[in-house]
Coordinates of C-alpha atoms (C1' of nucleotides) in Angstrom, one line a residue:
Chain R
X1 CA 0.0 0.0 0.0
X2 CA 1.8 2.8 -1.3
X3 CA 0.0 6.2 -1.3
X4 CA -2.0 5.4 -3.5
X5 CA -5.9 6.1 -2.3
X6 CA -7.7 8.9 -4.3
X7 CA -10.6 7.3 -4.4
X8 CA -12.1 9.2 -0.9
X9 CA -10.9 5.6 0.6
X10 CA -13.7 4.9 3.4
X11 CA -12.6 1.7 3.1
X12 CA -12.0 0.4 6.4
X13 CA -8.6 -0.7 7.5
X14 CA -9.6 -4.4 8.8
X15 CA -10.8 -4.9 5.2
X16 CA -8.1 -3.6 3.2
X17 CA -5.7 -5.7 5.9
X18 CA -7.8 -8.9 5.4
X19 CA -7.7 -8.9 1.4
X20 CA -3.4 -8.1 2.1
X21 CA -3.0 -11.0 4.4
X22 CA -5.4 -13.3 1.8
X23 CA -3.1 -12.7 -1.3
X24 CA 0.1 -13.0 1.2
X25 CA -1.6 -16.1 2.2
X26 CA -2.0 -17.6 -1.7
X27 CA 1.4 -16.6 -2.5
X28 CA 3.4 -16.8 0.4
X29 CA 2.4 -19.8 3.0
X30 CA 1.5 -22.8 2.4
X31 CA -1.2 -25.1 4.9
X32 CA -0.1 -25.8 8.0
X33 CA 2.4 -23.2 8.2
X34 CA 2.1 -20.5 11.3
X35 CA 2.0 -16.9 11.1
X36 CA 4.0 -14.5 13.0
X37 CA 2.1 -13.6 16.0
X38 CA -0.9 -11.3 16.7
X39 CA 1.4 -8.5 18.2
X40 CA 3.8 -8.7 15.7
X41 CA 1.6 -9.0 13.0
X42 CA -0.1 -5.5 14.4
X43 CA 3.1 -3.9 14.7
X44 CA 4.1 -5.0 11.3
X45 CA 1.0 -3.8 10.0
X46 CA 0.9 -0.6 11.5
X47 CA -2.1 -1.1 13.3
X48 CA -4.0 -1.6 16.9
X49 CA -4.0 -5.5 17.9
X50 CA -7.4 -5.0 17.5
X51 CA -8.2 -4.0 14.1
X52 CA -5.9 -7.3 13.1
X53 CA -7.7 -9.9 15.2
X54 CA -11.3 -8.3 13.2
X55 CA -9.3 -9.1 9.7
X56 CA -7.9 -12.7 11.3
X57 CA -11.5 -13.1 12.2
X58 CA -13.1 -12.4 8.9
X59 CA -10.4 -14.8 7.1
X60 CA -11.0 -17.8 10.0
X61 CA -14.6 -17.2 9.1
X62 CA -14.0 -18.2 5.6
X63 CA -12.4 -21.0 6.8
X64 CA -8.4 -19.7 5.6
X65 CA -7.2 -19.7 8.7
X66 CA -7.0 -22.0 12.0
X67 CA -6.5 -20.0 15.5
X68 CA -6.2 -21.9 18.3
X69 CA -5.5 -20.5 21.9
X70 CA -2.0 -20.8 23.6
X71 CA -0.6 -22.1 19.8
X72 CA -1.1 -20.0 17.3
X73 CA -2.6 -19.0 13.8
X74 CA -1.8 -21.5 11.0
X75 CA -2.9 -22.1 7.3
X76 CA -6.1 -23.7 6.7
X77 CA -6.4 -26.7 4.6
X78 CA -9.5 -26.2 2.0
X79 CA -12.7 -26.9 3.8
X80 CA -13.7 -30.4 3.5
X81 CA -16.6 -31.3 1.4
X82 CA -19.0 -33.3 4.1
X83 CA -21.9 -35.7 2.2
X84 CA -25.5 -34.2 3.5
X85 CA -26.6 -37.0 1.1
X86 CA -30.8 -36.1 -0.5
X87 CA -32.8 -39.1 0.9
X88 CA -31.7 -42.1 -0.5
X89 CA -30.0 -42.9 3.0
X90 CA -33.0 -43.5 4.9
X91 CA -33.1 -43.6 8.8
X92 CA -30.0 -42.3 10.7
X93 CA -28.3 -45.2 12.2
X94 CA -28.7 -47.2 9.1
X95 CA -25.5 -49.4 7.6
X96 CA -23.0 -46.5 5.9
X97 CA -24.2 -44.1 8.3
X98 CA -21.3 -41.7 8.9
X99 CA -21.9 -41.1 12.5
X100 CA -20.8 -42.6 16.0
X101 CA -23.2 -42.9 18.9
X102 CA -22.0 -41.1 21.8
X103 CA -25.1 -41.8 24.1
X104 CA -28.6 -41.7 24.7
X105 CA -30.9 -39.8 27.4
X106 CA -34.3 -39.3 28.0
X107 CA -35.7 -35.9 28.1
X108 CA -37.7 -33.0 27.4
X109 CA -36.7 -31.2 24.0
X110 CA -36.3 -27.7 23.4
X111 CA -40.4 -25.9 22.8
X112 CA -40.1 -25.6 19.2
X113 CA -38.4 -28.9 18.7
X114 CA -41.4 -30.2 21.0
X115 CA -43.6 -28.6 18.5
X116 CA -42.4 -29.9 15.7
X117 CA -42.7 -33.5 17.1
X118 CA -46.0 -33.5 17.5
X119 CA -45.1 -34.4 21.6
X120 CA -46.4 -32.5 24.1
X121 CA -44.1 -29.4 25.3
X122 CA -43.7 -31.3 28.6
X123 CA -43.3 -34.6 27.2
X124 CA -39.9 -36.7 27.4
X125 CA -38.6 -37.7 24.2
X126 CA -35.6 -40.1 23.4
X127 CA -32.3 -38.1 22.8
X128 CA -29.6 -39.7 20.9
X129 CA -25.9 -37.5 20.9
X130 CA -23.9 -38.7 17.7
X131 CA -21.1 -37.0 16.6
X132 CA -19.3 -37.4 13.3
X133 CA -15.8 -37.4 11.8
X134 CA -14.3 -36.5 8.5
X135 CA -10.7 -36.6 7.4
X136 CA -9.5 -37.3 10.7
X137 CA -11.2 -34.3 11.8
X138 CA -14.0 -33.8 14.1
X139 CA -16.8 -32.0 11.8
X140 CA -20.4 -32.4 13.4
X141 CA -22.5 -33.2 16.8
X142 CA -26.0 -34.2 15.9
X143 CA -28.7 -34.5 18.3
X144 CA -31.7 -36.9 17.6
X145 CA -35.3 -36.5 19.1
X146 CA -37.3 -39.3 19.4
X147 CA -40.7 -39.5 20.5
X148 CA -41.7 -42.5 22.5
X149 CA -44.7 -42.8 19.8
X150 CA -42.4 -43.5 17.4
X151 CA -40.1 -46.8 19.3
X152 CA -43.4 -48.7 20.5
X153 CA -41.3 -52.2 20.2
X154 CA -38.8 -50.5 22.8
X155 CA -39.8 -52.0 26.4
X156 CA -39.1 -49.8 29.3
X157 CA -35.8 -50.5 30.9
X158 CA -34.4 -52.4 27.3
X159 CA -31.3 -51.2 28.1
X160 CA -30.3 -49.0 31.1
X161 CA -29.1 -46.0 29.1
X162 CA -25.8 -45.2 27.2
X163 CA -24.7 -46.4 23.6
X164 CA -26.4 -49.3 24.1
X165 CA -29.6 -48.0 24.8
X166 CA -29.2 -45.4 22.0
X167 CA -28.5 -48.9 19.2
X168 CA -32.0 -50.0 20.5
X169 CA -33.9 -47.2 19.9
X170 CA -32.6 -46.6 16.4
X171 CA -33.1 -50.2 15.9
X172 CA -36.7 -49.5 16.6
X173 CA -36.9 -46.7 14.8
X174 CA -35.8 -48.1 11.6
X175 CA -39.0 -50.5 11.1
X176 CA -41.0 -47.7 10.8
X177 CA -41.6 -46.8 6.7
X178 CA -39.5 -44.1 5.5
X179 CA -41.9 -41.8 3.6
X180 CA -39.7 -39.0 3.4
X181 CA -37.5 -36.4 4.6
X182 CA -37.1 -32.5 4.8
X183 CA -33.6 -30.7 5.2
X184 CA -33.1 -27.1 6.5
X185 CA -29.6 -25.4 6.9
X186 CA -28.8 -22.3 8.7
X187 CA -26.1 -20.3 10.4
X188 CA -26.3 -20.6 14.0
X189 CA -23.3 -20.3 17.2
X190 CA -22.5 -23.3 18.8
X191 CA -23.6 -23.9 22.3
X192 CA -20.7 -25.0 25.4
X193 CA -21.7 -28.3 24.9
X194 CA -21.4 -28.6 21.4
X195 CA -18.1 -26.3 21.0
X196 CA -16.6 -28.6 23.5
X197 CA -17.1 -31.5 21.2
X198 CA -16.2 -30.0 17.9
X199 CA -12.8 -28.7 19.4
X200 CA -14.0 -25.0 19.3
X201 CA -15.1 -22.2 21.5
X202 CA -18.4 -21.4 22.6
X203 CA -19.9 -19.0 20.4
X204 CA -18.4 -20.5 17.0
X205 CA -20.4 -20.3 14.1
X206 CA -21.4 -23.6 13.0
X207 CA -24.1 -24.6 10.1
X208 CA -27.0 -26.1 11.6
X209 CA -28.6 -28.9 9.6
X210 CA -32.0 -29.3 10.6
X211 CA -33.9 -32.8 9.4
X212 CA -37.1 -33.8 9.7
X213 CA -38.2 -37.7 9.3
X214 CA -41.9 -38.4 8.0
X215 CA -43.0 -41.6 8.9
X216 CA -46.9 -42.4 9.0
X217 CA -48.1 -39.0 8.0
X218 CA -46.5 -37.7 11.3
X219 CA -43.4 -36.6 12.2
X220 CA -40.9 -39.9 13.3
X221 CA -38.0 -38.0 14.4
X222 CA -36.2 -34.8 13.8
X223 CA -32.1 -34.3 14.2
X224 CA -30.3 -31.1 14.9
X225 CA -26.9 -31.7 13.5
X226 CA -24.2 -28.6 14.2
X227 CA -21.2 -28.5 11.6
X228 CA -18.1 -26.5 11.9
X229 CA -18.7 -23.9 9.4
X230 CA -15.3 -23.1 9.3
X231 CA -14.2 -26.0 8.3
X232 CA -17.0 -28.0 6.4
X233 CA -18.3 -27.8 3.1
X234 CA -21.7 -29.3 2.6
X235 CA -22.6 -31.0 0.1
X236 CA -25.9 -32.1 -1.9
X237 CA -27.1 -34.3 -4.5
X238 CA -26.5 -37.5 -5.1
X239 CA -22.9 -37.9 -7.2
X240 CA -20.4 -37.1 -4.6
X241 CA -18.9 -33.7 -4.1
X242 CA -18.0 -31.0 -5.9
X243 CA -15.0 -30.1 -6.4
X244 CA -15.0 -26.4 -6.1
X245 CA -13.0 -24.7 -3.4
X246 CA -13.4 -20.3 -3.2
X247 CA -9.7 -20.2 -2.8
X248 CA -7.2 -17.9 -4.8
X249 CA -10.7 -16.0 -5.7
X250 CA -9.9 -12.0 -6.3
X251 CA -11.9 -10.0 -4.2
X252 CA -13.7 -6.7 -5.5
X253 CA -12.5 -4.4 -3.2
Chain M
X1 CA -28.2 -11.4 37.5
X2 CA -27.8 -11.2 41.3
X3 CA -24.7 -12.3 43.0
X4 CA -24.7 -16.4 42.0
X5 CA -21.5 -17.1 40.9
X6 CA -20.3 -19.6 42.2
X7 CA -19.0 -22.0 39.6
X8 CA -15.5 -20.3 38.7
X9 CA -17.3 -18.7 36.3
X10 CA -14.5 -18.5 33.5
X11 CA -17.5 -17.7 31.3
X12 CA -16.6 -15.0 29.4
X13 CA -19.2 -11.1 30.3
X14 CA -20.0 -11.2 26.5
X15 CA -21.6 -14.7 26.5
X16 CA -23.3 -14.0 29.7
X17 CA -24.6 -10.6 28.1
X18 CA -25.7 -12.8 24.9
X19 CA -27.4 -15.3 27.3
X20 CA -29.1 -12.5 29.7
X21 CA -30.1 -10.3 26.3
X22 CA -31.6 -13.3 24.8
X23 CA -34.0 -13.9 27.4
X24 CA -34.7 -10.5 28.0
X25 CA -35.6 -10.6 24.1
X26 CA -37.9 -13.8 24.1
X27 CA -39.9 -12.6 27.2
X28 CA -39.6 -8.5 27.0
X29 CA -39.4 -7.3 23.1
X30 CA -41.5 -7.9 20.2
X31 CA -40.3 -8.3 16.5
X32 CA -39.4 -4.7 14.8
X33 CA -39.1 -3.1 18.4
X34 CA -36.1 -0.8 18.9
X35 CA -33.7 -1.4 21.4
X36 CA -31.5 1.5 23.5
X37 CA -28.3 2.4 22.0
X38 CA -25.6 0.4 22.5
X39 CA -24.3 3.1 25.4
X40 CA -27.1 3.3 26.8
X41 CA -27.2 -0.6 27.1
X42 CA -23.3 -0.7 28.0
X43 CA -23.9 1.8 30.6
X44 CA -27.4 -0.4 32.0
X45 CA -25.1 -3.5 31.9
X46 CA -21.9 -2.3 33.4
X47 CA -19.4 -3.2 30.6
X48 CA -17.6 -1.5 28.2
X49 CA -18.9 -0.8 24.7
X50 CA -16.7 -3.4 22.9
X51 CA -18.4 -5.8 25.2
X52 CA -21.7 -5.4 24.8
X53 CA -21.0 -5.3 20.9
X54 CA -19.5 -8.4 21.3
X55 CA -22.7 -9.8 22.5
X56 CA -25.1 -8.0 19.5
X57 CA -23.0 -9.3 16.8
X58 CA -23.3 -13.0 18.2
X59 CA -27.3 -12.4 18.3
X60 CA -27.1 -10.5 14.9
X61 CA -25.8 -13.7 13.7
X62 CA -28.3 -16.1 15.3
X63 CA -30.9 -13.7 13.4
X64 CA -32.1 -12.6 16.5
X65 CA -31.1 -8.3 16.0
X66 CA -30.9 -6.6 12.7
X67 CA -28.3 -3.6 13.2
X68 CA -28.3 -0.7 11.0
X69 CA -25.8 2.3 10.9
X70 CA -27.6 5.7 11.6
X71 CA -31.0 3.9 12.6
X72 CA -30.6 1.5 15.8
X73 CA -31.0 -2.0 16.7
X74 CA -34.4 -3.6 16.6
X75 CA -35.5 -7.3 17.1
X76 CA -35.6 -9.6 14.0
X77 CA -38.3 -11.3 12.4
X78 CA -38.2 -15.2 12.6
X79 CA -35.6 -16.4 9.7
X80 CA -37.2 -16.8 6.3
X81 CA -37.0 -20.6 4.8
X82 CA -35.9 -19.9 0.9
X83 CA -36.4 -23.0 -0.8
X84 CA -33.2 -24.4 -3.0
X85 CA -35.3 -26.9 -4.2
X86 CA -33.5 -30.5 -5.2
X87 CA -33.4 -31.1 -8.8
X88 CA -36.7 -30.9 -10.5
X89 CA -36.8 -27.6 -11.3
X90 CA -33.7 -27.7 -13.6
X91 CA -32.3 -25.2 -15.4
X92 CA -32.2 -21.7 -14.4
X93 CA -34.7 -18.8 -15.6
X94 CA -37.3 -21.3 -16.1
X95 CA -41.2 -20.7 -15.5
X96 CA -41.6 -20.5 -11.3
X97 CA -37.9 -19.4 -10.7
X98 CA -37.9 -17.5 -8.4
X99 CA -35.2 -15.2 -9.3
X100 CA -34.8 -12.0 -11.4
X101 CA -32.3 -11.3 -14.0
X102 CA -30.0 -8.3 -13.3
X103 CA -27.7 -8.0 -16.1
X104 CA -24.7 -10.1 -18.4
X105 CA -21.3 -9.5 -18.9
X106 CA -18.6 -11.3 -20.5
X107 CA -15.4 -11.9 -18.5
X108 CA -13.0 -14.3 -17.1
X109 CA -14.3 -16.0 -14.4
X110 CA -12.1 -17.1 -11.2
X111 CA -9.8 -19.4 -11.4
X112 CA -11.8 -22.3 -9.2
X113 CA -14.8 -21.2 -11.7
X114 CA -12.7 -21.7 -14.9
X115 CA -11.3 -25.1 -13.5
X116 CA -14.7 -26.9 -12.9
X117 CA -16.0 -25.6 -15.6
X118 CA -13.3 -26.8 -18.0
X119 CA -12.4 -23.4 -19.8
X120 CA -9.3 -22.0 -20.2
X121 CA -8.4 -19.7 -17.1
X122 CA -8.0 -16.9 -19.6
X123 CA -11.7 -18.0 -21.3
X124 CA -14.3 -15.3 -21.0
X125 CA -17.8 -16.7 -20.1
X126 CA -21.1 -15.2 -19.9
X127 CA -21.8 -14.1 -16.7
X128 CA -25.6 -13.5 -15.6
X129 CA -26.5 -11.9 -12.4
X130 CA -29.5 -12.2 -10.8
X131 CA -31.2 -11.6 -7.6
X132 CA -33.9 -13.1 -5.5
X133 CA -36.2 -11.4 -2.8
X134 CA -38.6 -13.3 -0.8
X135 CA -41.4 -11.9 1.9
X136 CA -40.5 -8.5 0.4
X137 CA -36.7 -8.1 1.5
X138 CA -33.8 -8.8 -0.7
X139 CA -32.1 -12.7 0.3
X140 CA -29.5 -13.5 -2.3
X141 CA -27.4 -12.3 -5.3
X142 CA -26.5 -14.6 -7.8
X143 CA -23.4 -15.3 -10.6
X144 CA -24.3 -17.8 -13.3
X145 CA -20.9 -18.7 -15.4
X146 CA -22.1 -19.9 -18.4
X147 CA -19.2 -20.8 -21.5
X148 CA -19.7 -20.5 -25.1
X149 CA -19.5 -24.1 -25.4
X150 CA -22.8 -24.3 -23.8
X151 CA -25.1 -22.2 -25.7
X152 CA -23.6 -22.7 -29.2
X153 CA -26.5 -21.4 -30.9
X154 CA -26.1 -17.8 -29.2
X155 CA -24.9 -15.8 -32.0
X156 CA -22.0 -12.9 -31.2
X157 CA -24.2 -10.0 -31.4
X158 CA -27.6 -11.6 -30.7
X159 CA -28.6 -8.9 -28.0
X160 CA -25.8 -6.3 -27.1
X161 CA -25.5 -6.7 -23.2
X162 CA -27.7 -6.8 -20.1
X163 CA -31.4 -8.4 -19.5
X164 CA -32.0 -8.9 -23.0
X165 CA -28.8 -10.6 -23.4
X166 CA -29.1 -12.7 -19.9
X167 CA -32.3 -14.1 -21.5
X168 CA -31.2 -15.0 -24.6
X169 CA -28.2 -16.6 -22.8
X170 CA -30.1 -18.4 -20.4
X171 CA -32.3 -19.5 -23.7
X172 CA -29.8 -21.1 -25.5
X173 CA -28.6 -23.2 -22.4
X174 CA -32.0 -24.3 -21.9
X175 CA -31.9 -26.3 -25.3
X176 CA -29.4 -28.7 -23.5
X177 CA -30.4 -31.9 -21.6
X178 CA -30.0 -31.1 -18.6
X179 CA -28.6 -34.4 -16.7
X180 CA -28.0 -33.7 -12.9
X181 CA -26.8 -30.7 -10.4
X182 CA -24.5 -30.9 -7.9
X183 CA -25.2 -28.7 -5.0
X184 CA -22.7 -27.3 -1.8
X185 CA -23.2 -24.7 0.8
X186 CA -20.5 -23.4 2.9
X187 CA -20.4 -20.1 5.3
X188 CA -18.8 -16.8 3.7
X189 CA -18.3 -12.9 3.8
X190 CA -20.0 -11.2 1.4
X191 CA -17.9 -9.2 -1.0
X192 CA -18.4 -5.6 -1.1
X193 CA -20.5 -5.7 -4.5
X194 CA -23.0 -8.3 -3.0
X195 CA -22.6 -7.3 0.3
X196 CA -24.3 -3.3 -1.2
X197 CA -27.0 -5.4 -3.3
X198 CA -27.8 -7.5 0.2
X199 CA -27.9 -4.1 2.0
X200 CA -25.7 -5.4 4.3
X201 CA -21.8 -4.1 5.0
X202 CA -19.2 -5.7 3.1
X203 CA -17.8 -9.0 5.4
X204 CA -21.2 -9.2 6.0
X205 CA -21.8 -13.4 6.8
X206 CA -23.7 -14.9 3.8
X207 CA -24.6 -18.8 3.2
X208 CA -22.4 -19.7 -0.4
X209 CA -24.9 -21.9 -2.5
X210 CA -22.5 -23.5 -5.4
X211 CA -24.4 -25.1 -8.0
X212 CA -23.4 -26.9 -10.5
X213 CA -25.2 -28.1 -13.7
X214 CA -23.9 -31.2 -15.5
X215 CA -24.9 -31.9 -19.3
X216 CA -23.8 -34.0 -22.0
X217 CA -21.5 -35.1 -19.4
X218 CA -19.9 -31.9 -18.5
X219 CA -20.7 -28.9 -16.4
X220 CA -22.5 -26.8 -18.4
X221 CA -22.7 -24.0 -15.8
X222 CA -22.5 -23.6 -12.6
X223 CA -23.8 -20.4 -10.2
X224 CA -22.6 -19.5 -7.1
X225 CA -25.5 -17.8 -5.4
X226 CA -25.1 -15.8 -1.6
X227 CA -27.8 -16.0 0.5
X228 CA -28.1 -13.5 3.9
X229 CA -27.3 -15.9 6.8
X230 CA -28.9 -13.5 9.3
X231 CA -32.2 -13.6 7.9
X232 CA -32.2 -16.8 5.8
X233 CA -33.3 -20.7 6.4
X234 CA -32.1 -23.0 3.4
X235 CA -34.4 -25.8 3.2
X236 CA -34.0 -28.6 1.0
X237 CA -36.2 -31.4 0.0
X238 CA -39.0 -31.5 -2.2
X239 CA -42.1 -31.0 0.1
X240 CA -42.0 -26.8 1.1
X241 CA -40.2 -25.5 4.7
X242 CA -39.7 -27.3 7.7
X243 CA -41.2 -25.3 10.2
X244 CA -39.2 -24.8 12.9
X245 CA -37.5 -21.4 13.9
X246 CA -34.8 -22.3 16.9
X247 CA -36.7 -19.3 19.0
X248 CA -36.8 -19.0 22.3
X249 CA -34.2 -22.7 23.1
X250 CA -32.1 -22.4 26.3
X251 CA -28.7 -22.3 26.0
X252 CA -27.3 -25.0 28.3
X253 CA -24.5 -23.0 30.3
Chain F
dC1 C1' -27.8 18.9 12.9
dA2 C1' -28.3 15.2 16.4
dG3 C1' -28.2 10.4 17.2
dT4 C1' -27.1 5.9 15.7
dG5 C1' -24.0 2.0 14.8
dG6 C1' -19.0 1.2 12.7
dT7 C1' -14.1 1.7 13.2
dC8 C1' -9.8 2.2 15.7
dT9 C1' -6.5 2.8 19.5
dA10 C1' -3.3 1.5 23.3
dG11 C1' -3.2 -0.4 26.8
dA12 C1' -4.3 -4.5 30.6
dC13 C1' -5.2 -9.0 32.3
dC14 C1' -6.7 -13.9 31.7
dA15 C1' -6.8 -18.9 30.0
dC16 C1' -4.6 -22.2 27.7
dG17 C1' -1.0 -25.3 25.5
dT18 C1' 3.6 -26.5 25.4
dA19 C1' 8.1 -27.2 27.0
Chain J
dA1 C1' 7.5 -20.4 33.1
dC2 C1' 6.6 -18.7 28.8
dG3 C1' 4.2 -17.5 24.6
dT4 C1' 0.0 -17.8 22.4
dG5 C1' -4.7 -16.2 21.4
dG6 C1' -9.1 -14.6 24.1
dT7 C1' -11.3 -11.0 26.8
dC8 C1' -12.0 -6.4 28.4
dT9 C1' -11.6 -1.4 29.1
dA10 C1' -12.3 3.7 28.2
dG11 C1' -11.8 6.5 25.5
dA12 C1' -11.8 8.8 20.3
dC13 C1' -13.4 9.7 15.7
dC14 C1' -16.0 8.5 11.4
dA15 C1' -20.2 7.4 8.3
dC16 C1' -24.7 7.1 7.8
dT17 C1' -29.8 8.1 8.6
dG18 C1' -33.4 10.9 9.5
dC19 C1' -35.4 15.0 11.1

DNA sequence: CAGTGGTCTAGACCACGTA
DNA sequence: ACGTGGTCTAGACCACTGC
């Protein structure tokens, strides 16, 4: 940056910063490389410590860059492309299934979730906490509300509670028909508990998958799955991913 | 917020604030009511500016507050569910579409673009921009990258640039069989030039929709479309929204 | 012009990971 | 114990909106 800016410049200084340190980052580093640290990178820059955490911020947000707490700010890898898959899968639980059961409680679900279940807003409903990897990388933690309506087959005390429990529910689950499925996706923050599991801090945005399964005209079950939205990708349709990643893409201004 | 605090509390004041505000929003405000000024509110809470900023931005991007320079705060309507459909409505600028054709240029596209599609890196395409609005706001701003190759029968100087041309563009391409999309989202800033069409500030967070169209075996096209990820709801799946808005859900910690 | 949110500064201290 | 990123402060000024 020379001194060059006749063009009245109300540019802020955070944005002109990030787009610097995104072609330094194409040209010069390479993933898994760390950059100098915050301070020096401020003083390097010119600028308050500040203003170059809101332009690290902005280029973690688009998933270039990796900060972690008492290590330090490295190159992203591309954002991995994670299957969302468009039906054809079936129940969650189900063979393939990319997910791992982590354990299974009985409770009452948030009021719109309750809502959405058809179950009464006081009414415990099976939980099942999956998470799921990807690339050696922890990328989701799903949450999976089942109403009692919708495991008849499942006596009381089948299994005391845990992973096992949560394998006989889902067991149950699947010998109800399929009749279909609707996907949502939005952004959302994750929770304590979730950023806990997905390696992150509270607060980190995360895209929240929500699904809904149909099963006898009624609502079966309905999972809340979180994904790091720094560093997934999701994908639809049915042939795999695509293999586009927004990397060395010119900004505007 | 009396005087419990006796769990270590290594909870950070903004998250607190985020927590406190959002119950304070569920139970005291109603949607399109103004809030005080953020000094004012600093001031009520006891923290600096910075900190209680910290704590609108995270609600901002739950959808919860809808900030705008020079006006105030106010509380945001539920998120909108914008339908991306799955496959059967096919090409682009056909009947229903919801979408409305800005203009058409002719450049080179980014490198990642150029790539999938299988053009040179120094190929001009057509570009088409278009723009959707939905429950009378504007949601997304759309690039199509179109190559020659796909709409052969487009002559040089059919129409000489903008709607006209867009439609005759998209025209051609619709002549082609179309045999299957591929679909992505990932979380992004907006650039400045979508971020002004979104009315929202450039950085602005925006869900990245990457479609791509396959024909005769090849992509034929592929558009990159950014929805607002404060006020929008993806939903998938061929059966309309899934209607649930995460409201008024309790944060765990 | 007054009032709002947006940017920026120069400090301080804290929580965490690693050695 | 040290160095890292994360939180927090108390100011200042700027850019935009609406009266």
């Amino acid at each position: 940056m020379g001194t060059t800016q006749l063009e009245t410049v109300p540019e802020p200084k955070y944005w002109h910063l990030k787009n610097v340190l995104s072609e330094a980052l194409d040209s010069e580093f390479s993933v898994g490389e760390v950059l100098p640290n915050e301070r020096e990178l401020a003083a390097r820059f010119g600028v308050a410590r500040a203003t170059l955490r809101q332009a690290l911020e902005q280029l973690e947000l688009e998933g270039r860059l990796q900060r972690r707490r008492g290590v330090g700010t490295t190159v992203a890898p591309p954002r991995v492309g994670v299957a969302v898959g468009t039906g054809q899968h079936g129940w969650p639980g189900t063979a393939d299934d990319a997910w791992r059961i982590v354990d299974c409680t009985h409770a009452v679900p948030p009021a719109a979730i309750a809502d959405a279940l058809g179950s009464g807003r006081e009414e415990a409903v099976h939980v099942v906490r999956r998470s799921r990897r990807s690339h050696g990388q922890q990328v989701a933690a799903e949450r999976l509300y089942i109403p009692a309506a919708s495991v008849p087959g499942l006596t009381a005390i089948d299994a005391p509670s845990g992973p096992a429990r949560a394998r006989a529910v889902l067991r149950e689950l699947q010998r109800l028909e399929l009749e279909g499925q609707e996907r949502s996706v939005e952004l959302g923050s994750a929770r304590a508990e979730d950023a806990k599991e997905l390696d992150r801090l509270p607060g980190a945005p995360v895209l929240v998958v929500t699904t809904r399964f149909v099963a006898r005209k009624r609502t079966a079950a309905i999972s809340v799955a979180t994904y790091r939205a720094d560093t997934c990708r999701l994908t639809f349709g049915d042939s795999g991913g695509v293999e586009i990643h927004h990397g060395p893409e010119r900004q505007a201004s």
